[in-house]
Short mmCIF file of N, CA and C in Angstrom, two decimals:
data_model
loop_
_atom_site.label_atom_id
_atom_site.label_comp_id
_atom_site.label_asym_id
_atom_site.label_seq_id
_atom_site.Cartn_x
_atom_site.Cartn_y
_atom_site.Cartn_z
N ALA A 260 0.85 -1.18 0.00
CA ALA A 260 0.00 0.00 0.00
C ALA A 260 0.89 1.23 0.00
N LEU A 261 0.57 2.19 -0.84
CA LEU A 261 1.29 3.45 -0.89
C LEU A 261 0.58 4.46 0.00
N VAL A 262 1.35 5.16 0.83
CA VAL A 262 0.78 6.18 1.72
C VAL A 262 1.61 7.46 1.63
N MET A 263 0.95 8.60 1.77
CA MET A 263 1.63 9.89 1.77
C MET A 263 2.22 10.11 3.16
N GLN A 264 3.53 10.34 3.24
CA GLN A 264 4.21 10.53 4.52
C GLN A 264 5.19 11.69 4.43
N GLN A 265 5.50 12.26 5.59
CA GLN A 265 6.53 13.29 5.67
C GLN A 265 7.84 12.66 5.20
N SER A 266 8.66 13.44 4.50
CA SER A 266 9.91 12.92 3.99
C SER A 266 10.94 14.04 3.93
N SER A 267 12.00 13.83 3.18
CA SER A 267 13.03 14.86 3.02
C SER A 267 13.67 14.74 1.65
N ILE A 268 14.24 15.86 1.22
CA ILE A 268 15.02 15.91 -0.02
C ILE A 268 16.37 16.52 0.35
N ASN A 269 17.45 15.83 0.01
CA ASN A 269 18.80 16.29 0.34
C ASN A 269 18.93 16.63 1.82
N GLY A 270 18.28 15.82 2.68
CA GLY A 270 18.36 16.02 4.12
C GLY A 270 17.47 17.11 4.67
N GLN A 271 16.69 17.77 3.82
CA GLN A 271 15.81 18.86 4.25
C GLN A 271 14.37 18.37 4.31
N ASP A 272 13.67 18.67 5.43
CA ASP A 272 12.26 18.25 5.56
C ASP A 272 11.28 19.25 4.98
N SER A 273 11.82 20.39 4.46
CA SER A 273 10.95 21.37 3.81
C SER A 273 11.75 22.06 2.69
N VAL A 274 11.03 22.63 1.74
CA VAL A 274 11.64 23.32 0.61
C VAL A 274 10.90 24.63 0.37
N LEU A 275 11.54 25.53 -0.33
CA LEU A 275 10.90 26.78 -0.73
C LEU A 275 10.15 26.51 -2.04
N TYR A 276 8.83 26.61 -2.01
CA TYR A 276 8.01 26.31 -3.19
C TYR A 276 7.06 27.48 -3.41
N GLU A 277 7.17 28.13 -4.57
CA GLU A 277 6.36 29.29 -4.92
C GLU A 277 6.34 30.33 -3.80
N GLY A 278 7.51 30.57 -3.24
CA GLY A 278 7.66 31.60 -2.23
C GLY A 278 7.26 31.20 -0.82
N LYS A 279 6.88 29.94 -0.60
CA LYS A 279 6.46 29.48 0.72
C LYS A 279 7.32 28.29 1.15
N VAL A 280 7.63 28.25 2.44
CA VAL A 280 8.32 27.08 2.99
C VAL A 280 7.28 25.97 3.11
N THR A 281 7.51 24.86 2.44
CA THR A 281 6.54 23.77 2.35
C THR A 281 7.16 22.46 2.79
N ALA A 282 6.41 21.71 3.61
CA ALA A 282 6.89 20.40 4.08
C ALA A 282 7.01 19.44 2.90
N VAL A 283 8.03 18.61 2.94
CA VAL A 283 8.24 17.60 1.90
C VAL A 283 7.42 16.36 2.25
N GLN A 284 6.60 15.93 1.30
CA GLN A 284 5.82 14.70 1.47
C GLN A 284 6.01 13.84 0.24
N MET A 285 6.05 12.53 0.45
CA MET A 285 6.22 11.59 -0.66
C MET A 285 5.37 10.36 -0.42
N TYR A 286 4.96 9.73 -1.51
CA TYR A 286 4.30 8.43 -1.39
C TYR A 286 5.36 7.40 -1.05
N GLN A 287 5.09 6.60 -0.03
CA GLN A 287 6.04 5.59 0.40
C GLN A 287 5.32 4.26 0.57
N ASN A 288 6.06 3.18 0.43
CA ASN A 288 5.49 1.86 0.63
C ASN A 288 5.19 1.63 2.11
N ALA A 289 4.01 1.15 2.39
CA ALA A 289 3.65 0.73 3.75
C ALA A 289 3.86 -0.78 3.80
N SER A 290 3.92 -1.31 5.00
CA SER A 290 4.16 -2.74 5.09
C SER A 290 2.97 -3.54 4.57
N SER A 291 1.76 -3.08 4.81
CA SER A 291 0.59 -3.77 4.27
C SER A 291 -0.64 -2.87 4.40
N GLY A 292 -1.64 -3.21 3.64
CA GLY A 292 -2.91 -2.49 3.69
C GLY A 292 -4.04 -3.47 3.51
N LYS A 293 -5.21 -3.08 4.01
CA LYS A 293 -6.38 -3.94 3.79
C LYS A 293 -7.61 -3.08 3.53
N VAL A 294 -8.42 -3.56 2.63
CA VAL A 294 -9.69 -2.93 2.31
C VAL A 294 -10.74 -4.02 2.36
N LEU A 295 -11.71 -3.83 3.21
CA LEU A 295 -12.81 -4.77 3.36
C LEU A 295 -14.11 -4.00 3.15
N GLY A 296 -15.14 -4.70 2.74
CA GLY A 296 -16.41 -4.00 2.59
C GLY A 296 -17.50 -4.92 2.11
N TYR A 297 -18.66 -4.32 2.00
CA TYR A 297 -19.79 -5.07 1.45
C TYR A 297 -20.74 -4.14 0.72
N TYR A 298 -21.48 -4.72 -0.15
CA TYR A 298 -22.53 -4.05 -0.90
C TYR A 298 -23.75 -4.94 -0.81
N VAL A 299 -24.87 -4.35 -0.45
CA VAL A 299 -26.12 -5.09 -0.39
C VAL A 299 -27.14 -4.29 -1.20
N GLY A 300 -27.84 -4.96 -2.06
CA GLY A 300 -28.85 -4.27 -2.85
C GLY A 300 -29.97 -5.21 -3.23
N PHE A 301 -31.13 -4.63 -3.45
CA PHE A 301 -32.23 -5.43 -3.94
C PHE A 301 -33.16 -4.57 -4.77
N SER A 302 -33.91 -5.25 -5.60
CA SER A 302 -34.93 -4.62 -6.43
C SER A 302 -36.16 -5.53 -6.37
N TYR A 303 -37.31 -4.94 -6.11
CA TYR A 303 -38.53 -5.72 -5.93
C TYR A 303 -39.68 -5.02 -6.64
N LYS A 304 -40.43 -5.79 -7.43
CA LYS A 304 -41.60 -5.26 -8.13
C LYS A 304 -42.85 -5.96 -7.60
N PRO A 305 -43.50 -5.39 -6.58
CA PRO A 305 -44.71 -6.04 -6.04
C PRO A 305 -45.88 -6.01 -7.03
N MET A 306 -45.82 -5.10 -7.99
CA MET A 306 -46.81 -5.04 -9.07
C MET A 306 -46.14 -4.40 -10.28
N LYS A 307 -46.75 -4.54 -11.43
CA LYS A 307 -46.13 -4.11 -12.68
C LYS A 307 -45.70 -2.65 -12.67
N ALA A 308 -46.49 -1.76 -12.08
CA ALA A 308 -46.22 -0.33 -12.12
C ALA A 308 -45.33 0.16 -10.98
N LEU A 309 -45.07 -0.68 -9.99
CA LEU A 309 -44.36 -0.26 -8.79
C LEU A 309 -43.03 -1.00 -8.64
N LYS A 310 -41.95 -0.26 -8.33
CA LYS A 310 -40.64 -0.87 -8.15
C LYS A 310 -39.97 -0.25 -6.92
N ILE A 311 -39.46 -1.11 -6.05
CA ILE A 311 -38.75 -0.68 -4.84
C ILE A 311 -37.31 -1.16 -4.95
N GLU A 312 -36.37 -0.25 -4.74
CA GLU A 312 -34.95 -0.60 -4.82
C GLU A 312 -34.22 0.00 -3.63
N SER A 313 -33.17 -0.69 -3.20
CA SER A 313 -32.33 -0.17 -2.13
C SER A 313 -30.92 -0.71 -2.29
N HIS A 314 -29.94 0.15 -1.99
CA HIS A 314 -28.54 -0.21 -2.11
C HIS A 314 -27.79 0.37 -0.92
N LEU A 315 -26.88 -0.41 -0.34
CA LEU A 315 -26.09 0.03 0.81
C LEU A 315 -24.64 -0.42 0.61
N ASN A 316 -23.70 0.50 0.83
CA ASN A 316 -22.27 0.24 0.67
C ASN A 316 -21.54 0.54 1.97
N TYR A 317 -20.59 -0.33 2.32
CA TYR A 317 -19.74 -0.10 3.49
C TYR A 317 -18.32 -0.51 3.13
N THR A 318 -17.35 0.34 3.47
CA THR A 318 -15.95 0.04 3.20
C THR A 318 -15.12 0.35 4.44
N TYR A 319 -14.14 -0.51 4.71
CA TYR A 319 -13.22 -0.32 5.83
C TYR A 319 -11.82 -0.45 5.27
N GLY A 320 -10.97 0.55 5.50
CA GLY A 320 -9.61 0.49 4.98
C GLY A 320 -8.59 0.94 6.00
N ARG A 321 -7.54 0.16 6.14
CA ARG A 321 -6.45 0.48 7.06
C ARG A 321 -5.13 0.15 6.38
N VAL A 322 -4.09 0.87 6.80
CA VAL A 322 -2.75 0.61 6.30
C VAL A 322 -1.84 0.46 7.51
N GLU A 323 -0.90 -0.48 7.41
CA GLU A 323 0.06 -0.72 8.50
C GLU A 323 1.35 0.00 8.14
N TYR A 324 1.55 1.14 8.76
CA TYR A 324 2.75 1.94 8.53
C TYR A 324 2.99 2.76 9.78
N ARG A 325 4.01 2.40 10.53
CA ARG A 325 4.27 3.05 11.82
C ARG A 325 3.02 2.94 12.70
N GLY A 326 2.46 1.77 12.76
CA GLY A 326 1.20 1.52 13.46
C GLY A 326 0.06 1.54 12.47
N GLU A 327 -1.10 1.08 12.89
CA GLU A 327 -2.25 1.02 11.99
C GLU A 327 -2.85 2.42 11.83
N GLN A 328 -3.11 2.80 10.57
CA GLN A 328 -3.67 4.10 10.25
C GLN A 328 -4.83 3.93 9.28
N PRO A 329 -5.79 4.88 9.29
CA PRO A 329 -6.87 4.83 8.31
C PRO A 329 -6.32 5.03 6.89
N LEU A 330 -6.91 4.37 5.95
CA LEU A 330 -6.55 4.49 4.54
C LEU A 330 -7.30 5.68 3.92
N ASP A 331 -6.67 6.37 2.96
CA ASP A 331 -7.30 7.50 2.26
C ASP A 331 -8.55 7.09 1.50
N HIS A 332 -9.42 8.04 1.29
CA HIS A 332 -10.56 7.92 0.38
C HIS A 332 -11.55 6.82 0.75
N VAL A 333 -11.68 6.49 2.00
CA VAL A 333 -12.65 5.48 2.42
C VAL A 333 -13.88 6.22 2.94
N PRO A 334 -14.97 6.20 2.18
CA PRO A 334 -16.16 6.94 2.61
C PRO A 334 -16.88 6.22 3.75
N PRO A 335 -17.71 6.95 4.48
CA PRO A 335 -18.55 6.27 5.46
C PRO A 335 -19.61 5.45 4.73
N MET A 336 -20.35 4.63 5.47
CA MET A 336 -21.42 3.85 4.87
C MET A 336 -22.37 4.80 4.12
N PHE A 337 -22.85 4.37 2.95
CA PHE A 337 -23.78 5.21 2.18
C PHE A 337 -24.73 4.33 1.39
N GLY A 338 -25.85 4.91 1.00
CA GLY A 338 -26.81 4.15 0.23
C GLY A 338 -27.93 5.01 -0.33
N ARG A 339 -28.87 4.32 -0.96
CA ARG A 339 -30.03 4.98 -1.57
C ARG A 339 -31.18 3.99 -1.61
N THR A 340 -32.36 4.49 -1.28
CA THR A 340 -33.57 3.68 -1.36
C THR A 340 -34.59 4.47 -2.17
N SER A 341 -35.28 3.78 -3.08
CA SER A 341 -36.25 4.49 -3.92
C SER A 341 -37.49 3.65 -4.17
N ILE A 342 -38.57 4.36 -4.39
CA ILE A 342 -39.84 3.76 -4.79
C ILE A 342 -40.24 4.44 -6.09
N GLY A 343 -40.37 3.65 -7.15
CA GLY A 343 -40.72 4.20 -8.45
C GLY A 343 -42.07 3.68 -8.91
N TYR A 344 -42.79 4.54 -9.62
CA TYR A 344 -44.10 4.19 -10.14
C TYR A 344 -44.15 4.61 -11.60
N GLU A 345 -44.52 3.68 -12.48
CA GLU A 345 -44.65 3.98 -13.90
C GLU A 345 -45.99 3.46 -14.39
N TYR A 346 -46.78 4.33 -15.01
CA TYR A 346 -48.05 3.92 -15.58
C TYR A 346 -48.32 4.77 -16.80
N LYS A 347 -48.43 4.09 -17.94
CA LYS A 347 -48.63 4.74 -19.23
C LYS A 347 -47.57 5.80 -19.45
N ARG A 348 -47.93 7.07 -19.48
CA ARG A 348 -46.97 8.14 -19.79
C ARG A 348 -46.41 8.83 -18.54
N ILE A 349 -46.73 8.33 -17.37
CA ILE A 349 -46.32 8.97 -16.12
C ILE A 349 -45.25 8.14 -15.41
N LYS A 350 -44.22 8.82 -14.91
CA LYS A 350 -43.18 8.20 -14.10
C LYS A 350 -42.99 9.05 -12.85
N LEU A 351 -43.02 8.42 -11.69
CA LEU A 351 -42.80 9.10 -10.41
C LEU A 351 -41.73 8.35 -9.63
N ASN A 352 -40.93 9.09 -8.87
CA ASN A 352 -39.90 8.46 -8.06
C ASN A 352 -39.71 9.23 -6.77
N LEU A 353 -39.80 8.53 -5.65
CA LEU A 353 -39.49 9.07 -4.33
C LEU A 353 -38.26 8.32 -3.85
N ASN A 354 -37.21 9.05 -3.46
CA ASN A 354 -36.01 8.36 -3.01
C ASN A 354 -35.36 9.09 -1.84
N SER A 355 -34.53 8.35 -1.15
CA SER A 355 -33.74 8.89 -0.06
C SER A 355 -32.29 8.46 -0.26
N SER A 356 -31.38 9.43 -0.18
CA SER A 356 -29.95 9.14 -0.18
C SER A 356 -29.45 9.36 1.23
N TYR A 357 -28.48 8.55 1.68
CA TYR A 357 -28.02 8.67 3.05
C TYR A 357 -26.56 8.27 3.18
N HIS A 358 -25.90 8.89 4.15
CA HIS A 358 -24.50 8.63 4.48
C HIS A 358 -24.38 8.48 5.97
N GLY A 359 -23.56 7.54 6.41
CA GLY A 359 -23.28 7.38 7.83
C GLY A 359 -22.25 8.41 8.28
N ALA A 360 -22.03 8.48 9.57
CA ALA A 360 -21.04 9.40 10.14
C ALA A 360 -19.63 8.84 9.93
N LYS A 361 -18.64 9.72 9.95
CA LYS A 361 -17.24 9.31 9.91
C LYS A 361 -16.53 10.01 11.07
N LYS A 362 -16.00 9.20 12.00
CA LYS A 362 -15.30 9.73 13.17
C LYS A 362 -13.95 10.32 12.77
N LEU A 363 -13.48 11.29 13.54
CA LEU A 363 -12.17 11.88 13.27
C LEU A 363 -11.07 10.83 13.24
N ALA A 364 -11.18 9.82 14.10
CA ALA A 364 -10.16 8.77 14.17
C ALA A 364 -10.11 7.93 12.89
N ASP A 365 -11.15 8.00 12.05
CA ASP A 365 -11.18 7.23 10.81
C ASP A 365 -10.70 8.01 9.59
N TYR A 366 -10.28 9.27 9.80
CA TYR A 366 -9.73 10.07 8.70
C TYR A 366 -8.25 9.77 8.53
N SER A 367 -7.80 9.75 7.29
CA SER A 367 -6.38 9.58 7.01
C SER A 367 -5.67 10.88 7.38
N ASN A 368 -4.43 10.78 7.82
CA ASN A 368 -3.69 12.00 8.17
C ASN A 368 -3.00 12.62 6.96
N SER A 369 -3.21 12.09 5.76
CA SER A 369 -2.57 12.62 4.56
C SER A 369 -3.22 13.90 4.06
N GLY A 370 -4.44 14.18 4.49
CA GLY A 370 -5.15 15.36 4.01
C GLY A 370 -6.07 15.09 2.83
N GLU A 371 -6.00 13.89 2.26
CA GLU A 371 -6.82 13.56 1.10
C GLU A 371 -8.32 13.50 1.41
N ASP A 372 -8.68 13.26 2.67
CA ASP A 372 -10.09 13.13 3.05
C ASP A 372 -10.73 14.47 3.43
N ASN A 373 -9.98 15.58 3.32
CA ASN A 373 -10.47 16.92 3.67
C ASN A 373 -10.91 17.02 5.12
N LEU A 374 -10.06 16.56 6.02
CA LEU A 374 -10.33 16.64 7.45
C LEU A 374 -10.63 18.06 7.89
N GLN A 375 -10.05 19.05 7.22
CA GLN A 375 -10.25 20.45 7.62
C GLN A 375 -11.71 20.89 7.49
N TYR A 376 -12.52 20.15 6.73
CA TYR A 376 -13.93 20.50 6.57
C TYR A 376 -14.84 19.72 7.51
N ALA A 377 -14.28 18.83 8.29
CA ALA A 377 -15.07 18.04 9.23
C ALA A 377 -15.40 18.88 10.47
N SER A 378 -16.45 18.51 11.17
CA SER A 378 -16.80 19.18 12.42
C SER A 378 -15.87 18.67 13.52
N ALA A 379 -16.02 19.18 14.74
CA ALA A 379 -15.18 18.76 15.86
C ALA A 379 -15.35 17.28 16.18
N ASN A 380 -16.46 16.68 15.74
CA ASN A 380 -16.73 15.26 15.97
C ASN A 380 -16.57 14.41 14.71
N GLY A 381 -16.09 15.00 13.63
CA GLY A 381 -15.98 14.29 12.36
C GLY A 381 -17.10 14.70 11.42
N MET A 382 -17.40 13.84 10.47
CA MET A 382 -18.49 14.14 9.53
C MET A 382 -19.77 13.53 10.07
N PRO A 383 -20.81 14.35 10.27
CA PRO A 383 -22.07 13.80 10.77
C PRO A 383 -22.80 13.00 9.69
N SER A 384 -23.65 12.10 10.14
CA SER A 384 -24.48 11.37 9.18
C SER A 384 -25.53 12.32 8.61
N TRP A 385 -26.07 11.96 7.46
CA TRP A 385 -27.11 12.79 6.86
C TRP A 385 -27.98 11.95 5.94
N TYR A 386 -29.14 12.49 5.60
CA TYR A 386 -30.03 11.86 4.62
C TYR A 386 -30.86 12.94 3.95
N THR A 387 -31.31 12.64 2.76
CA THR A 387 -32.20 13.56 2.03
C THR A 387 -33.37 12.76 1.46
N PHE A 388 -34.46 13.47 1.22
CA PHE A 388 -35.60 12.91 0.50
C PHE A 388 -35.76 13.72 -0.77
N ASN A 389 -36.04 13.04 -1.87
CA ASN A 389 -36.16 13.67 -3.18
C ASN A 389 -37.36 13.10 -3.91
N LEU A 390 -38.03 13.92 -4.68
CA LEU A 390 -39.21 13.48 -5.44
C LEU A 390 -39.07 14.00 -6.86
N SER A 391 -39.29 13.12 -7.83
CA SER A 391 -39.24 13.54 -9.23
C SER A 391 -40.36 12.88 -10.00
N GLY A 392 -40.69 13.50 -11.12
CA GLY A 392 -41.73 12.94 -11.98
C GLY A 392 -41.49 13.33 -13.42
N ALA A 393 -42.09 12.56 -14.30
CA ALA A 393 -41.98 12.84 -15.73
C ALA A 393 -43.31 12.49 -16.39
N TYR A 394 -43.65 13.26 -17.41
CA TYR A 394 -44.84 12.99 -18.20
C TYR A 394 -44.46 13.08 -19.66
N SER A 395 -44.77 12.02 -20.40
CA SER A 395 -44.48 11.99 -21.83
C SER A 395 -45.67 12.59 -22.58
N ILE A 396 -45.44 13.70 -23.22
CA ILE A 396 -46.51 14.38 -23.97
C ILE A 396 -46.87 13.57 -25.21
N THR A 397 -45.87 12.89 -25.77
CA THR A 397 -46.11 12.05 -26.94
C THR A 397 -45.93 10.58 -26.56
N PRO A 398 -46.63 9.66 -27.22
CA PRO A 398 -46.50 8.24 -26.88
C PRO A 398 -45.09 7.69 -27.04
N SER A 399 -44.30 8.24 -27.93
CA SER A 399 -42.94 7.75 -28.18
C SER A 399 -41.91 8.38 -27.24
N GLU A 400 -42.33 9.18 -26.32
CA GLU A 400 -41.47 9.91 -25.39
C GLU A 400 -40.52 10.88 -26.10
N SER A 401 -40.91 11.36 -27.30
CA SER A 401 -40.07 12.33 -28.00
C SER A 401 -40.21 13.73 -27.40
N VAL A 402 -41.29 13.98 -26.66
CA VAL A 402 -41.45 15.23 -25.92
C VAL A 402 -41.80 14.84 -24.48
N LEU A 403 -40.91 15.22 -23.55
CA LEU A 403 -41.04 14.78 -22.17
C LEU A 403 -40.90 15.99 -21.23
N VAL A 404 -41.81 16.11 -20.28
CA VAL A 404 -41.72 17.14 -19.24
C VAL A 404 -41.27 16.43 -17.96
N GLN A 405 -40.23 16.96 -17.34
CA GLN A 405 -39.70 16.37 -16.11
C GLN A 405 -39.64 17.46 -15.04
N THR A 406 -39.89 17.07 -13.79
CA THR A 406 -39.83 18.03 -12.69
C THR A 406 -39.46 17.31 -11.41
N GLY A 407 -39.02 18.07 -10.43
CA GLY A 407 -38.66 17.44 -9.17
C GLY A 407 -38.35 18.43 -8.08
N ILE A 408 -38.25 17.90 -6.90
CA ILE A 408 -37.80 18.66 -5.73
C ILE A 408 -36.74 17.79 -5.05
N GLU A 409 -35.59 18.37 -4.79
CA GLU A 409 -34.48 17.66 -4.16
C GLU A 409 -34.23 18.23 -2.77
N ASN A 410 -33.78 17.39 -1.87
CA ASN A 410 -33.50 17.80 -0.50
C ASN A 410 -34.74 18.46 0.11
N ILE A 411 -35.82 17.73 0.08
CA ILE A 411 -37.12 18.25 0.51
C ILE A 411 -37.08 18.84 1.92
N LEU A 412 -36.33 18.22 2.83
CA LEU A 412 -36.27 18.70 4.22
C LEU A 412 -35.25 19.83 4.41
N ASP A 413 -34.62 20.26 3.32
CA ASP A 413 -33.67 21.37 3.34
C ASP A 413 -32.51 21.11 4.30
N ARG A 414 -31.93 19.91 4.24
CA ARG A 414 -30.82 19.52 5.12
C ARG A 414 -29.53 20.22 4.68
N ASN A 415 -28.72 20.60 5.65
CA ASN A 415 -27.38 21.09 5.36
C ASN A 415 -26.44 19.90 5.47
N TYR A 416 -25.83 19.50 4.37
CA TYR A 416 -24.94 18.34 4.39
C TYR A 416 -23.84 18.50 3.36
N ARG A 417 -22.84 17.67 3.51
CA ARG A 417 -21.72 17.68 2.57
C ARG A 417 -21.35 16.23 2.30
N VAL A 418 -21.16 15.91 1.04
CA VAL A 418 -20.73 14.58 0.65
C VAL A 418 -19.29 14.38 1.12
N PHE A 419 -18.96 13.17 1.57
CA PHE A 419 -17.65 12.87 2.12
C PHE A 419 -16.52 13.33 1.20
N ALA A 420 -15.48 13.93 1.78
CA ALA A 420 -14.26 14.39 1.14
C ALA A 420 -14.49 15.60 0.23
N SER A 421 -15.68 16.18 0.27
CA SER A 421 -15.94 17.39 -0.51
C SER A 421 -15.77 18.61 0.39
N GLY A 422 -15.27 19.66 -0.17
CA GLY A 422 -15.14 20.91 0.57
C GLY A 422 -16.33 21.82 0.36
N ILE A 423 -17.35 21.35 -0.35
CA ILE A 423 -18.50 22.18 -0.69
C ILE A 423 -19.77 21.54 -0.16
N SER A 424 -20.57 22.31 0.57
CA SER A 424 -21.86 21.80 1.04
C SER A 424 -22.79 21.62 -0.15
N ALA A 425 -23.67 20.64 -0.04
CA ALA A 425 -24.64 20.37 -1.12
C ALA A 425 -25.71 21.45 -1.13
N ALA A 426 -26.47 21.47 -2.20
CA ALA A 426 -27.55 22.46 -2.34
C ALA A 426 -28.64 22.20 -1.32
N GLY A 427 -29.28 23.26 -0.89
CA GLY A 427 -30.45 23.13 -0.03
C GLY A 427 -31.63 22.66 -0.86
N ARG A 428 -32.83 22.82 -0.32
CA ARG A 428 -34.03 22.42 -1.07
C ARG A 428 -34.03 23.14 -2.42
N ASN A 429 -34.26 22.39 -3.48
CA ASN A 429 -34.31 23.02 -4.79
C ASN A 429 -35.34 22.33 -5.67
N PHE A 430 -35.87 23.11 -6.57
CA PHE A 430 -36.89 22.65 -7.51
C PHE A 430 -36.31 22.74 -8.91
N TRP A 431 -36.72 21.82 -9.75
CA TRP A 431 -36.26 21.87 -11.13
C TRP A 431 -37.36 21.41 -12.07
N ILE A 432 -37.27 21.86 -13.29
CA ILE A 432 -38.21 21.44 -14.34
C ILE A 432 -37.45 21.45 -15.66
N SER A 433 -37.78 20.50 -16.53
CA SER A 433 -37.12 20.46 -17.82
C SER A 433 -38.11 19.99 -18.89
N LEU A 434 -37.84 20.38 -20.09
CA LEU A 434 -38.60 19.93 -21.25
C LEU A 434 -37.60 19.30 -22.20
N LYS A 435 -37.81 18.03 -22.52
CA LYS A 435 -36.86 17.27 -23.33
C LYS A 435 -37.47 16.92 -24.67
N PHE A 436 -36.73 17.20 -25.73
CA PHE A 436 -37.16 16.89 -27.10
C PHE A 436 -36.18 15.90 -27.72
N LYS A 437 -36.71 14.86 -28.35
CA LYS A 437 -35.88 13.94 -29.13
C LYS A 437 -36.26 14.15 -30.58
N ILE A 438 -35.24 14.37 -31.40
CA ILE A 438 -35.49 14.61 -32.82
C ILE A 438 -35.09 13.40 -33.61
#
């Protein structure tokens, strides 16, 4: 496993880079690493027009280098559950996206996970509810009106390792033409 670690060049632990004194870091071989996880998903159609789907992902990653450390880019548990309805020219979908919490102790010290954007307790868990629909004006779906509302509960959240908070409650509408 390769890990980003403090290092040196010509015996110096820092260099002058673009006018700033900057610590030297290099990817180095760790003695070993492990990534474990699971994915669970299902799709169920209790009737022709109704479909229920759910997916859940969990990953655990550690590297053995000067003691056991968290591995970079390992998101907290996340998933999505949706209920879809399709009848003739109408399509409706209600879904929820969700992420588990990530403790500070589970962040890599390399900086790749954007620890600086975490709260004092790490990244909190979050979930959203979203509703969308579509109506085909023509039988061939060559003219389609789509609309939706995302983040219905207006949650303040950020996707793991992102430095940007997601959008609050928002509405959208589109008109799609196929020629």
